[in-house]
GROMACS .gro file of C-alpha atoms in nm:
model
  210
    1MET     CA    1   9.711   7.028   8.845
    2ILE     CA    2   9.679   6.755   9.117
    3GLN     CA    3  10.049   6.607   8.938
    4GLU     CA    4  10.158   6.944   8.937
    5LEU     CA    5  10.087   7.001   9.270
    6LYS     CA    6  10.277   6.657   9.361
    7ALA     CA    7  10.556   6.680   9.131
    8SER     CA    8  10.646   7.028   9.331
    9TYR     CA    9  10.481   6.954   9.712
   10GLY     CA   10  10.517   6.604   9.736
   11HIS     CA   11  10.847   6.572   9.851
   12ILE     CA   12  10.725   6.830  10.126
   13PHE     CA   13  10.349   6.766  10.217
   14GLU     CA   14  10.274   6.429  10.331
   15GLU     CA   15  10.010   6.277  10.101
   16ALA     CA   16   9.696   6.435  10.339
   17LEU     CA   17   9.808   6.728  10.275
   18ILE     CA   18   9.896   6.761   9.939
   19ASN     CA   19   9.513   6.628   9.946
   20GLU     CA   20   9.355   6.896  10.131
   21ILE     CA   21   9.541   7.145   9.895
   22ILE     CA   22   9.339   7.000   9.607
   23GLN     CA   23   9.013   6.967   9.788
   24VAL     CA   24   9.049   7.386   9.983
   25GLY     CA   25   9.260   7.523   9.745
   26THR     CA   26   9.258   7.748   9.454
   27TYR     CA   27   9.437   7.661   9.061
   28LYS     CA   28   9.497   7.999   8.840
   29GLU     CA   29   9.668   8.050   8.545
   30ILE     CA   30   9.872   8.376   8.553
   31PRO     CA   31  10.010   8.563   8.206
   32GLU     CA   32  10.312   8.754   8.282
   33GLY     CA   33  10.267   9.047   8.393
   34TYR     CA   34  10.007   9.046   8.556
   35LYS     CA   35   9.926   9.175   8.899
   36LEU     CA   36   9.830   8.927   9.179
   37MET     CA   37   9.839   9.136   9.435
   38ASP     CA   38   9.907   9.563   9.518
   39ILE     CA   39   9.969   9.733   9.862
   40GLY     CA   40   9.685   9.805  10.067
   41GLU     CA   41   9.465   9.533   9.981
   42TYR     CA   42   9.379   9.267  10.199
   43ILE     CA   43   9.529   8.967  10.079
   44LYS     CA   44   9.232   8.600  10.177
   45GLY     CA   45   9.466   8.402  10.014
   46MET     CA   46   9.790   8.265  10.038
   47PRO     CA   47  10.017   8.116   9.738
   48LEU     CA   48  10.184   7.819   9.670
   49LEU     CA   49  10.444   7.852   9.297
   50ILE     CA   50  10.380   7.524   9.052
   51SER     CA   51  10.552   7.706   8.751
   52GLY     CA   52  10.708   7.994   8.731
   53ALA     CA   53  10.780   8.305   8.834
   54ILE     CA   54  10.702   8.662   9.063
   55LYS     CA   55  10.875   8.931   9.151
   56VAL     CA   56  10.741   9.103   9.473
   57LEU     CA   57  10.824   9.504   9.485
   58ARG     CA   58  10.794   9.764   9.761
   59GLU     CA   59  10.739  10.074   9.698
   60ASP     CA   60  10.887  10.407   9.832
   61ASN     CA   61  10.667  10.700   9.969
   62ASP     CA   62  10.758  10.919   9.635
   63GLY     CA   63  10.665  10.588   9.432
   64ASP     CA   64  10.925  10.440   9.347
   65GLU     CA   65  10.985  10.061   9.315
   66LEU     CA   66  11.239   9.819   9.455
   67LEU     CA   67  11.315   9.515   9.381
   68LEU     CA   68  11.313   9.305   9.660
   69TYR     CA   69  11.351   8.881   9.587
   70TYR     CA   70  11.176   8.597   9.325
   71LEU     CA   71  10.942   8.347   9.406
   72GLU     CA   72  10.919   8.008   9.193
   73GLN     CA   73  10.847   7.721   9.195
   74GLY     CA   74  10.844   7.532   9.620
   75ASP     CA   75  10.796   7.800   9.735
   76THR     CA   76  10.548   8.111   9.923
   77CYS     CA   77  10.592   8.497   9.996
   78SER     CA   78  10.582   8.462  10.395
   79MET     CA   79  10.478   8.828  10.324
   80THR     CA   80  10.138   8.739  10.233
   81LEU     CA   81  10.144   8.473  10.465
   82THR     CA   82  10.206   8.816  10.806
   83CYS     CA   83   9.948   8.942  10.608
   84CYS     CA   84   9.779   8.659  10.624
   85MET     CA   85   9.754   8.568  10.961
   86SER     CA   86   9.708   8.919  11.152
   87ASP     CA   87   9.460   9.036  10.874
   88ALA     CA   88   9.661   9.353  10.772
   89LYS     CA   89   9.709   9.522  10.458
   90SER     CA   90   9.978   9.423  10.159
   91GLU     CA   91  10.323   9.582  10.237
   92ILE     CA   92  10.388   9.455   9.881
   93ARG     CA   93  10.370   9.424   9.536
   94ALA     CA   94  10.327   9.166   9.329
   95ILE     CA   95  10.401   9.093   8.963
   96ALA     CA   96  10.450   8.784   8.771
   97GLU     CA   97  10.784   8.696   8.573
   98THR     CA   98  10.674   8.464   8.361
   99ASP     CA   99  10.310   8.322   8.294
  100THR     CA  100  10.300   8.138   8.617
  101LYS     CA  101  10.046   7.827   8.800
  102LEU     CA  102  10.004   7.852   9.128
  103ILE     CA  103   9.680   7.780   9.353
  104MET     CA  104   9.577   7.990   9.623
  105VAL     CA  105   9.538   7.816  10.028
  106PRO     CA  106   9.280   8.001  10.223
  107VAL     CA  107   9.364   8.217  10.459
  108GLN     CA  108   9.168   8.019  10.745
  109LYS     CA  109   9.300   7.624  10.609
  110MET     CA  110   9.690   7.785  10.737
  111GLU     CA  111   9.679   7.806  11.130
  112GLU     CA  112   9.475   7.494  11.120
  113TRP     CA  113   9.766   7.344  10.908
  114THR     CA  114  10.027   7.489  11.148
  115ALA     CA  115   9.852   7.274  11.482
  116LYS     CA  116   9.815   6.978  11.233
  117TYR     CA  117  10.129   6.873  11.023
  118LYS     CA  118  10.490   6.890  11.067
  119SER     CA  119  10.530   6.960  10.717
  120TRP     CA  120  10.388   7.255  10.685
  121ARG     CA  121  10.520   7.403  10.940
  122ASN     CA  122  10.859   7.331  10.868
  123PHE     CA  123  10.748   7.455  10.521
  124ILE     CA  124  10.677   7.828  10.653
  125PHE     CA  125  10.926   7.808  10.864
  126ASN     CA  126  11.133   7.767  10.579
  127SER     CA  127  10.955   8.040  10.388
  128TYR     CA  128  11.038   8.264  10.666
  129HIS     CA  129  11.408   8.202  10.668
  130ASN     CA  130  11.494   8.226  10.326
  131ARG     CA  131  11.288   8.544  10.224
  132LEU     CA  132  11.481   8.679  10.465
  133ASN     CA  133  11.775   8.573  10.386
  134GLU     CA  134  11.730   8.758   9.981
  135LEU     CA  135  11.616   9.069  10.196
  136LEU     CA  136  11.891   9.103  10.381
  137THR     CA  137  12.054   8.988   9.993
  138THR     CA  138  11.956   9.258   9.850
  139LEU     CA  139  12.007   9.503  10.171
  140ASP     CA  140  12.316   9.451  10.103
  141SER     CA  141  12.369   9.472   9.786
  142ILE     CA  142  12.191   9.839   9.809
  143ALA     CA  143  12.474   9.873  10.104
  144PHE     CA  144  12.790   9.750   9.972
  145ASP     CA  145  12.792   9.717   9.584
  146LYS     CA  146  12.753   9.944   9.317
  147MET     CA  147  12.526  10.018   9.098
  148ASP     CA  148  12.707   9.789   8.760
  149MET     CA  149  12.711   9.552   8.982
  150ARG     CA  150  12.403   9.485   9.080
  151LEU     CA  151  12.277   9.594   8.721
  152ILE     CA  152  12.490   9.289   8.640
  153GLY     CA  153  12.331   9.070   8.976
  154TYR     CA  154  12.022   9.139   8.791
  155LEU     CA  155  12.049   9.023   8.472
  156LYS     CA  156  12.182   8.697   8.542
  157GLU     CA  157  11.872   8.648   8.778
  158LYS     CA  158  11.625   8.816   8.517
  159ALA     CA  159  11.845   8.507   8.266
  160ARG     CA  160  11.815   8.273   8.516
  161ILE     CA  161  11.474   8.276   8.654
  162ASN     CA  162  11.318   8.310   8.219
  163LYS     CA  163  11.560   8.061   8.161
  164GLU     CA  164  11.695   8.251   7.868
  165ASP     CA  165  11.990   8.504   7.755
  166THR     CA  166  11.791   8.781   7.551
  167ILE     CA  167  11.610   9.020   7.883
  168GLN     CA  168  11.319   9.186   7.727
  169ASN     CA  169  11.276   9.490   7.973
  170THR     CA  170  11.340   9.824   7.926
  171HIS     CA  171  11.588  10.053   8.094
  172GLN     CA  172  11.342  10.229   8.239
  173GLU     CA  173  11.193   9.909   8.348
  174ILE     CA  174  11.530   9.784   8.504
  175ALA     CA  175  11.585  10.176   8.687
  176TYR     CA  176  11.240  10.021   8.784
  177ASP     CA  177  11.396   9.737   8.962
  178LEU     CA  178  11.690   9.859   9.108
  179HIS     CA  179  11.544  10.190   9.238
  180THR     CA  180  11.747  10.437   8.977
  181SER     CA  181  11.727  10.642   8.750
  182ARG     CA  182  11.717  10.545   8.346
  183VAL     CA  183  12.016  10.739   8.250
  184VAL     CA  184  12.212  10.563   8.464
  185ILE     CA  185  12.127  10.175   8.364
  186SER     CA  186  12.092  10.388   7.993
  187ARG     CA  187  12.466  10.461   8.050
  188LEU     CA  188  12.553  10.108   8.191
  189LEU     CA  189  12.427   9.886   8.034
  190LYS     CA  190  12.647  10.084   7.785
  191LYS     CA  191  12.986  10.014   7.962
  192LEU     CA  192  12.896   9.670   7.978
  193GLU     CA  193  12.828   9.632   7.619
  194GLN     CA  194  13.169   9.805   7.518
  195MET     CA  195  13.301   9.541   7.731
  196GLY     CA  196  13.120   9.242   7.527
  197LYS     CA  197  12.947   9.118   7.815
  198ILE     CA  198  12.540   9.240   7.614
  199GLU     CA  199  12.458   9.356   7.324
  200LEU     CA  200  12.263   9.613   7.364
  201HIS     CA  201  11.916   9.536   7.027
  202ARG     CA  202  11.608   9.760   7.014
  203ASN     CA  203  11.407   9.548   7.203
  204TYR     CA  204  11.594   9.365   7.458
  205ILE     CA  205  11.923   9.254   7.604
  206LYS     CA  206  12.149   8.951   7.508
  207ILE     CA  207  12.395   8.878   7.745
  208LEU     CA  208  12.703   8.696   7.621
  209ASP     CA  209  12.906   8.702   7.960
  210LEU     CA  210  12.841   8.862   8.272
   0.00000   0.00000   0.00000
């Protein structure tokens, strides 16, 4: 765990901070599909990703989900930080997109490290900045892109995150992530197949030329 932490964050944090994270952090290995946190829960720690990926989702009043962004190696979730610092309930759902390794940092250390370590302050500010940009990209996509372009972007990002050209999600799962209907997704996927962009199989989608 120590070497993995240093590989992911050693170029960001001072040695003293790395040592503190090792002392107080809780190392976890999370399987694909595991729900790390849910809407309405209180959060007692902040995740530092060592490997893998986590998808962060929002839910509307009807219970429909929308994919906001992914967290990857070297990332953390600024929304989680906000909830931790204010002792507020989570407004997001976080699910492991792939098998993931992370370290949970206790909430009581966050304010202390913000005052103590410049690298931690910079990391938190950069995290807020990066997540805000990702949220704006998602908002722009919803507001300005047609669903076919959103779907293509989604498939590309899934392939990048999973580091393979096959996507295991069902049409309904994709529809949930993009906040639309399964019928619409199935129709657009069929269109992409006819264009030679993808291949549709019973249990997966193979990307050819997106």
